[in-house]
PDB file of C-alpha atoms in Angstrom:
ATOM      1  CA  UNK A 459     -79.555 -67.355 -97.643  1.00 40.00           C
ATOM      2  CA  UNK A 460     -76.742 -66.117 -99.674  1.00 46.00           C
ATOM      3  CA  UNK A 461     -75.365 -68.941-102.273  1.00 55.00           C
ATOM      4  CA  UNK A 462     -71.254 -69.441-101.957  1.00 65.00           C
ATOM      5  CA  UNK A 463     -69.948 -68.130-105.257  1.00 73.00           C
ATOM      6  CA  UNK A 464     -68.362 -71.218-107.586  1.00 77.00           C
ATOM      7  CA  UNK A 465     -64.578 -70.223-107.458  1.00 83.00           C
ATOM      8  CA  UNK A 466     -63.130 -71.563-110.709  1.00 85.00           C
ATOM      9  CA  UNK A 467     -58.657 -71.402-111.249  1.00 84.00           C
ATOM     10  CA  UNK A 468     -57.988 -70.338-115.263  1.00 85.00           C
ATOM     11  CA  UNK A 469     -53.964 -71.766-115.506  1.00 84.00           C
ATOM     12  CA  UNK A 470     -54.044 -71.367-119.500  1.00 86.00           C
ATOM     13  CA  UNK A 471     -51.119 -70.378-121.551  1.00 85.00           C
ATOM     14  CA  UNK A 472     -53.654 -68.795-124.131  1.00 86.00           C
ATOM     15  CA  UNK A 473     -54.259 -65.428-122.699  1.00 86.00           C
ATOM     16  CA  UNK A 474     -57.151 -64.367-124.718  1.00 89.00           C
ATOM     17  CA  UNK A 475     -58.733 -67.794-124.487  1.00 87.00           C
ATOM     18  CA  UNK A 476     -58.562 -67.176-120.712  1.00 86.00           C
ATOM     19  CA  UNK A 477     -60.243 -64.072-120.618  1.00 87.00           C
ATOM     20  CA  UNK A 478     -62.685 -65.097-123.492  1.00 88.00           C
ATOM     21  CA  UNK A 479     -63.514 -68.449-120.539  1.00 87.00           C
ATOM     22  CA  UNK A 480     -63.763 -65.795-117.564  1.00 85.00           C
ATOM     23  CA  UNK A 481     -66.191 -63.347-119.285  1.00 85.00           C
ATOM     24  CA  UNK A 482     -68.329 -66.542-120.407  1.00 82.00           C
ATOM     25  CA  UNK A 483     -68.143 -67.808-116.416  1.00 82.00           C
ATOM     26  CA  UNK A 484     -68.895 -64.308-114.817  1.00 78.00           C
ATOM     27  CA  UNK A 485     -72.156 -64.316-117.081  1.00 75.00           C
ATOM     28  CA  UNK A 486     -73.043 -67.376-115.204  1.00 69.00           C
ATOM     29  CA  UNK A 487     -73.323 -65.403-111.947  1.00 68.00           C
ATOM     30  CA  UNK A 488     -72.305 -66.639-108.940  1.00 67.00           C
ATOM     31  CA  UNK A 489     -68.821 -67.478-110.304  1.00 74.00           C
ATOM     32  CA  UNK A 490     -65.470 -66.359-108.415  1.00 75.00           C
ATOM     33  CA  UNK A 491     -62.727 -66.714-111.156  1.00 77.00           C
ATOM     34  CA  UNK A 492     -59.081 -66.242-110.743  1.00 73.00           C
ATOM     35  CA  UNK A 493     -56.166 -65.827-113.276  1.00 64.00           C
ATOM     36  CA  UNK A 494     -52.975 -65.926-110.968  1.00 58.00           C
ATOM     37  CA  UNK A 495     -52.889 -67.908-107.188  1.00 54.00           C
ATOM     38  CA  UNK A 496     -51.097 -69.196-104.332  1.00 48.00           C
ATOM     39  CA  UNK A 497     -49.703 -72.471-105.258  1.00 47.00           C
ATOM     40  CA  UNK A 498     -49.910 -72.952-101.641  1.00 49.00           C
ATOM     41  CA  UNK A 499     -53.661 -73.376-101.480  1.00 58.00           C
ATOM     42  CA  UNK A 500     -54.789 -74.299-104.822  1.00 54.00           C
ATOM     43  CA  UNK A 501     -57.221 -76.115-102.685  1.00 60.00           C
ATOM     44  CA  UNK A 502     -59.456 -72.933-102.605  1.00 73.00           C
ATOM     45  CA  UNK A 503     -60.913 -73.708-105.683  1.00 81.00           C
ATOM     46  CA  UNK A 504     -63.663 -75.541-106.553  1.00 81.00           C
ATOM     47  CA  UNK A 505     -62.350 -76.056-110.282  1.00 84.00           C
ATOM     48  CA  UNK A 506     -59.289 -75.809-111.972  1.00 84.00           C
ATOM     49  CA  UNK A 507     -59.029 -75.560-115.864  1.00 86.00           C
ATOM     50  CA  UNK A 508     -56.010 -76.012-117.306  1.00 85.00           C
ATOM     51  CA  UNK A 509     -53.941 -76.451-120.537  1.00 84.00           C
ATOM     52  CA  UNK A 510     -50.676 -77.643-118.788  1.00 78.00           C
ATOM     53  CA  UNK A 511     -49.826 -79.636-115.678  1.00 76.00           C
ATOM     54  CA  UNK A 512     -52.394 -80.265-112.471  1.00 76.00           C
ATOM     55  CA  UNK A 513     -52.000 -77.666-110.057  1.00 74.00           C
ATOM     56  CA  UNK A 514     -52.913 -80.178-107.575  1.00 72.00           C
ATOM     57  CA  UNK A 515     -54.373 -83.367-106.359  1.00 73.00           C
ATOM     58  CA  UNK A 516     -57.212 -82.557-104.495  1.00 78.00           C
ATOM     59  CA  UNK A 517     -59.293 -80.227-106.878  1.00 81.00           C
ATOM     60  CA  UNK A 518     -60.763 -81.215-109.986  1.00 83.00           C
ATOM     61  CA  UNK A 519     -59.410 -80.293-113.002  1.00 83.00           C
ATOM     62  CA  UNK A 520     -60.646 -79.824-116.568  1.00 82.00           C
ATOM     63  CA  UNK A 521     -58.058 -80.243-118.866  1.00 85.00           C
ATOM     64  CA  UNK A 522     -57.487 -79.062-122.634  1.00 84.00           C
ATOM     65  CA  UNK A 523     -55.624 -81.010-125.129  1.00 79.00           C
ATOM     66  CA  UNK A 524     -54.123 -83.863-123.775  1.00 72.00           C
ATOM     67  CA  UNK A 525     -54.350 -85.082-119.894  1.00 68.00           C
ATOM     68  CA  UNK A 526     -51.126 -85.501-118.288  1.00 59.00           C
ATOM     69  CA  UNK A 527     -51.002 -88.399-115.903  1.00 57.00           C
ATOM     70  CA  UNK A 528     -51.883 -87.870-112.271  1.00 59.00           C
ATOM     71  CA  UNK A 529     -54.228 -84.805-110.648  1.00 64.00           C
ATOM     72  CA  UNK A 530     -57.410 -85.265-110.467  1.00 80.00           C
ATOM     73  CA  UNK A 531     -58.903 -84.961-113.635  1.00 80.00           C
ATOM     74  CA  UNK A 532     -62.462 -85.068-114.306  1.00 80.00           C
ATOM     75  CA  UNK A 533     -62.987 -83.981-117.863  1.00 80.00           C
ATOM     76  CA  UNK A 534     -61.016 -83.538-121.200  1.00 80.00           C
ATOM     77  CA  UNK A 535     -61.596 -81.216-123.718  1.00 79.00           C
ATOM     78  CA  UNK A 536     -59.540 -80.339-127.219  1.00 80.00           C
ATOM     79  CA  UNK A 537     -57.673 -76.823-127.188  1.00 79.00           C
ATOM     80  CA  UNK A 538     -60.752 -75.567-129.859  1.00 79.00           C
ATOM     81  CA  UNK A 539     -63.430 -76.166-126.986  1.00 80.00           C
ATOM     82  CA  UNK A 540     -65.268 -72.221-126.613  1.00 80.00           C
ATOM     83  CA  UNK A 541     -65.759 -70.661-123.655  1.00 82.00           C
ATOM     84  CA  UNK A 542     -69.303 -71.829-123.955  1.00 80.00           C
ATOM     85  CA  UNK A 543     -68.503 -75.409-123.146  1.00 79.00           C
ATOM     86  CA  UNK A 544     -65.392 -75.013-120.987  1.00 83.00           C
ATOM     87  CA  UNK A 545     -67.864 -72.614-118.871  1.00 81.00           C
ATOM     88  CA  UNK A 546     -71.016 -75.346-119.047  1.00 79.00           C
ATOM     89  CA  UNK A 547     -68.265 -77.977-118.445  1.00 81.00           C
ATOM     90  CA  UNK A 548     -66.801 -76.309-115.125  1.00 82.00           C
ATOM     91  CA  UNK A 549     -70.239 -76.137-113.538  1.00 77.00           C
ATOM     92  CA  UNK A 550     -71.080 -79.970-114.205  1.00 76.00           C
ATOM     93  CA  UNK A 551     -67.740 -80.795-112.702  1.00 79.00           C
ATOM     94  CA  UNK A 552     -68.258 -78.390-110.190  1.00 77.00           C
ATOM     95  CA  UNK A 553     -71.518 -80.259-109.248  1.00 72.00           C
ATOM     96  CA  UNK A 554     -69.502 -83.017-108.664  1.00 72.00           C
ATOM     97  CA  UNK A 555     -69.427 -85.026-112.170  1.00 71.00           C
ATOM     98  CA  UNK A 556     -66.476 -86.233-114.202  1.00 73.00           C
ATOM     99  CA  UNK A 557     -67.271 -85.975-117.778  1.00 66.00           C
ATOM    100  CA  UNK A 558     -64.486 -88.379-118.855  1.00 48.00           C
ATOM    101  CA  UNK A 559     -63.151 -91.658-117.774  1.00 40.00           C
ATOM    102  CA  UNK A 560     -60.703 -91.704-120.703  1.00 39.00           C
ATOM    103  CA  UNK A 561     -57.255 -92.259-119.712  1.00 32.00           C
ATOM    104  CA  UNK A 562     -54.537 -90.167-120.733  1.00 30.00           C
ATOM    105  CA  UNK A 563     -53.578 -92.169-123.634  1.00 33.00           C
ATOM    106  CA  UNK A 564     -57.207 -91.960-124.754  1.00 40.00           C
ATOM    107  CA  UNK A 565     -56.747 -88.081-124.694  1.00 34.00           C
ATOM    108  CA  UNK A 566     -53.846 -87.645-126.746  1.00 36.00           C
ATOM    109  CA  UNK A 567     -55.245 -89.577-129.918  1.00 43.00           C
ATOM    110  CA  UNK A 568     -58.210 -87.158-129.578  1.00 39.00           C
ATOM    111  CA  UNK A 569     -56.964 -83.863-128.334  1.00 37.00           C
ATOM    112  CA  UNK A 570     -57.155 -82.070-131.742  1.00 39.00           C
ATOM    113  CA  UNK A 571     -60.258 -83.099-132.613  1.00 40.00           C
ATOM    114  CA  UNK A 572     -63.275 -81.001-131.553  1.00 38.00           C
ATOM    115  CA  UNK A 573     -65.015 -83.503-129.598  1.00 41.00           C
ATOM    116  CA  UNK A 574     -64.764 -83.896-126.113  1.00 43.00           C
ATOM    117  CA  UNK A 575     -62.947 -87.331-124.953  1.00 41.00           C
ATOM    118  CA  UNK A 576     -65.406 -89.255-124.583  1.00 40.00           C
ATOM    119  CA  UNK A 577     -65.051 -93.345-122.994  1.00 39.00           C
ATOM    120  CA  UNK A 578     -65.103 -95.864-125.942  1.00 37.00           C
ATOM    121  CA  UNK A 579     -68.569 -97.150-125.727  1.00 39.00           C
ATOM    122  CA  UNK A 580     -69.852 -93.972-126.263  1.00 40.00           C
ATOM    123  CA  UNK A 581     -70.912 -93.384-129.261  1.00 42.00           C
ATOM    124  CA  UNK A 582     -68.671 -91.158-130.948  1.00 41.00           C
ATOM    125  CA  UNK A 583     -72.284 -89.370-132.870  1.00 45.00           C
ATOM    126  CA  UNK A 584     -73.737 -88.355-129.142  1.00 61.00           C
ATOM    127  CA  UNK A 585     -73.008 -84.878-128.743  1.00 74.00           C
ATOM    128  CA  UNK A 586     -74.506 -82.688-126.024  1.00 82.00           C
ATOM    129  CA  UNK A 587     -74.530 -79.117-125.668  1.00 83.00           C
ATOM    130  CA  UNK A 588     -73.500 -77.236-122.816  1.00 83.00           C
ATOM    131  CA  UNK A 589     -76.805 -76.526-121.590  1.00 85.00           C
ATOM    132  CA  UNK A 590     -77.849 -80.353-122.212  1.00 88.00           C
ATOM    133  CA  UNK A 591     -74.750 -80.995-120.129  1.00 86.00           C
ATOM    134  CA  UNK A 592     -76.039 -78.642-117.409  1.00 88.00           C
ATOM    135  CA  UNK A 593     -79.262 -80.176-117.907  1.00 92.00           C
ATOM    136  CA  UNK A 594     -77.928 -83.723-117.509  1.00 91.00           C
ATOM    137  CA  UNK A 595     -76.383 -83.134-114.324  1.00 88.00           C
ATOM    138  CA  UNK A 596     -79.563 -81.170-112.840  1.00 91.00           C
ATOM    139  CA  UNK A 597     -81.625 -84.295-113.829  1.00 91.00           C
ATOM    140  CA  UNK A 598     -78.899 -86.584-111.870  1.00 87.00           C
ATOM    141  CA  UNK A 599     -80.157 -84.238-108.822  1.00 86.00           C
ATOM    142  CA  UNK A 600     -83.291 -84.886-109.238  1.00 88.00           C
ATOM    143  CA  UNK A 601     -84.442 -81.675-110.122  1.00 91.00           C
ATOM    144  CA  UNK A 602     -87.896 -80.298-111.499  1.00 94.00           C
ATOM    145  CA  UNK A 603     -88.263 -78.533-114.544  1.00 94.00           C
ATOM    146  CA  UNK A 604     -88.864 -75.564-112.403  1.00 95.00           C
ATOM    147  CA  UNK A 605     -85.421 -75.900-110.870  1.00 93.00           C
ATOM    148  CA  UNK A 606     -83.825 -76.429-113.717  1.00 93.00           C
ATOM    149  CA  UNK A 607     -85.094 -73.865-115.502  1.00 93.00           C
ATOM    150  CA  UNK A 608     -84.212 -71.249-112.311  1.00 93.00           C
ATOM    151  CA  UNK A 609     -80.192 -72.957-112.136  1.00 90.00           C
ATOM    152  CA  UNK A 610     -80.001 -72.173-116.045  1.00 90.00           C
ATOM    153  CA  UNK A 611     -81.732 -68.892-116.066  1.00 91.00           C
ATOM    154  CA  UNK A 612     -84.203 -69.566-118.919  1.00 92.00           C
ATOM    155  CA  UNK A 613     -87.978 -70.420-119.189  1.00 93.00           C
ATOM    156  CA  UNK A 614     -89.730 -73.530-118.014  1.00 93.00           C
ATOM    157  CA  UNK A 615     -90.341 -74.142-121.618  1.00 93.00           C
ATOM    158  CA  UNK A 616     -87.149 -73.866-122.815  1.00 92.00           C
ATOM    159  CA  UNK A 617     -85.961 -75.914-119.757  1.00 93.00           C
ATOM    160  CA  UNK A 618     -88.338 -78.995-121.152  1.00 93.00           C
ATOM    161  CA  UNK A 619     -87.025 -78.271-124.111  1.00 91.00           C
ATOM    162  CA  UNK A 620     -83.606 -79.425-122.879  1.00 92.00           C
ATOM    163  CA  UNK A 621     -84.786 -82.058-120.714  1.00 93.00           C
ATOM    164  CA  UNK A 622     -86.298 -83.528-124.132  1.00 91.00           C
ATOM    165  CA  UNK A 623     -83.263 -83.072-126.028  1.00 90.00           C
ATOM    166  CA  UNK A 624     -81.187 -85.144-123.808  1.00 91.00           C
ATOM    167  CA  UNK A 625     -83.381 -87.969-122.935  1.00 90.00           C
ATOM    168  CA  UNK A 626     -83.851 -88.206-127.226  1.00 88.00           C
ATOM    169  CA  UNK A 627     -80.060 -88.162-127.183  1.00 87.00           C
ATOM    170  CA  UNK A 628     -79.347 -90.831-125.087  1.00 88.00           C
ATOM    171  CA  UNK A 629     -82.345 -92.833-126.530  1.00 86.00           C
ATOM    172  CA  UNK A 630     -84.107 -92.701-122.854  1.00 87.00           C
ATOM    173  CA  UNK A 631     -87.443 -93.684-121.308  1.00 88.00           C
ATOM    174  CA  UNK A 632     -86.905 -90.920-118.850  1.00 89.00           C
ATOM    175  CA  UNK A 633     -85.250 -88.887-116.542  1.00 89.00           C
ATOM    176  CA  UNK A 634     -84.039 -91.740-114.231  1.00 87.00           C
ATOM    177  CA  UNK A 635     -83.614 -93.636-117.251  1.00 86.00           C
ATOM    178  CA  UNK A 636     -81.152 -90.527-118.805  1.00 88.00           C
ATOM    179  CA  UNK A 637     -79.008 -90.533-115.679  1.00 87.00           C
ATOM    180  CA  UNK A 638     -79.002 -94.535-115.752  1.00 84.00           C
ATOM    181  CA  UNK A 639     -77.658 -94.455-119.502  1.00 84.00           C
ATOM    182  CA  UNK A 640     -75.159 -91.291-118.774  1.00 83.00           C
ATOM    183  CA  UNK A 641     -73.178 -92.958-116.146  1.00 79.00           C
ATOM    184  CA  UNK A 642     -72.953 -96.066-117.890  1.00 78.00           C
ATOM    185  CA  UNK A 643     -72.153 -94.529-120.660  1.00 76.00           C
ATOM    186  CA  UNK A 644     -69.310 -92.840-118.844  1.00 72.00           C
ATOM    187  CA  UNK A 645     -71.047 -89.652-118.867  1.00 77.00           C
ATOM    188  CA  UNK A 646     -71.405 -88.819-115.483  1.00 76.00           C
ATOM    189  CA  UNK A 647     -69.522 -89.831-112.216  1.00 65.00           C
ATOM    190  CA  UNK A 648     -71.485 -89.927-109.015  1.00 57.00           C
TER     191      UNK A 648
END
């Protein structure tokens, strides 16, 4: 059975950043992306990242720089993010995870920075990768190494690899435990 592609909305007023974010998403695979849409039915998409004002209410959004109030936002990144996160950063929201639950006011004193907005008991040294972001939000699925390392496209090895690495990072017991300490932390949304 055929997988629906991920449709992901670019609204960025950096053009090359745009096309730098859609050539790091197509090498995801299964990734629709489009520059220009219908504001009729921005509801299409599964993700919207923009740099400006929500497109909408109903899909989530991944903002860069500061968050302007209302939409539905689910993370916050500064205007330096790469493509690299903004792309590992679209699928975790795409799975259904906010990344953020800093408030818009939160997300201006931060926006320049090159840390991702982050909720204030966080500590402001945790930093995941992309991939440990992935593999964050595979763990809150309950998925195997095995699956993890098929959704990511790299070895088992280098999938427990990344398991390890996050479960060090947050200071967990285990995977349940990881998942526990991420959404308290403000690190995931179920």
């Amino acid at each position: 059975m055929a997988q629906r592609p991920l449709t992901v909305m670019i609204a960025l007023s950096d053009s090359e950043q745009a096309e730098e974010l859609e050539q790091a998403l197509g090498e995801r695979g299964h990734v629709a992306v489009a520059t220009s849409f219908d504001l009729e039915q921005p509801e299409d998409f599964d993700v919207v990242v923009t740099d400006g004002e929500p497109v909408d209410a109903a899909t989530p959004h991944i903002v860069l720089g500061a968050a302007a109030p209302g939409g539905n936002i689910h993370a916050v990144l500064p205007h330096s993010a790469d493509a690299a996160l903004i792309a590992a950063v679209t699928t975790v929201v795409a799975a259904g995870y906010r990344l953020s639950a800093a408030d818009a006011a939160d997300a201006n004193e931060t926006a320049d920075t090159d840390e991702a907005v982050l909720p204030r008991d966080v500590p402001h040294n945790l930093s995941l990768s992309p991939r440990e972001l992935e593999t964050l939000a595979l763990l809150a699925d309950g998925a195997s190494n095995k699956v993890i390392a098929r959704q990511l496209k790299v070895s088992v090895h280098t999938a427990k690899f990344h398991v390890a690495a996050v479960l060090a990072k947050l200071h967990a017991q285990n995977r349940a435990d990881a998942v526990a300490i991420a959404l308290r932390q403000g690190l995931l949304y179920l």
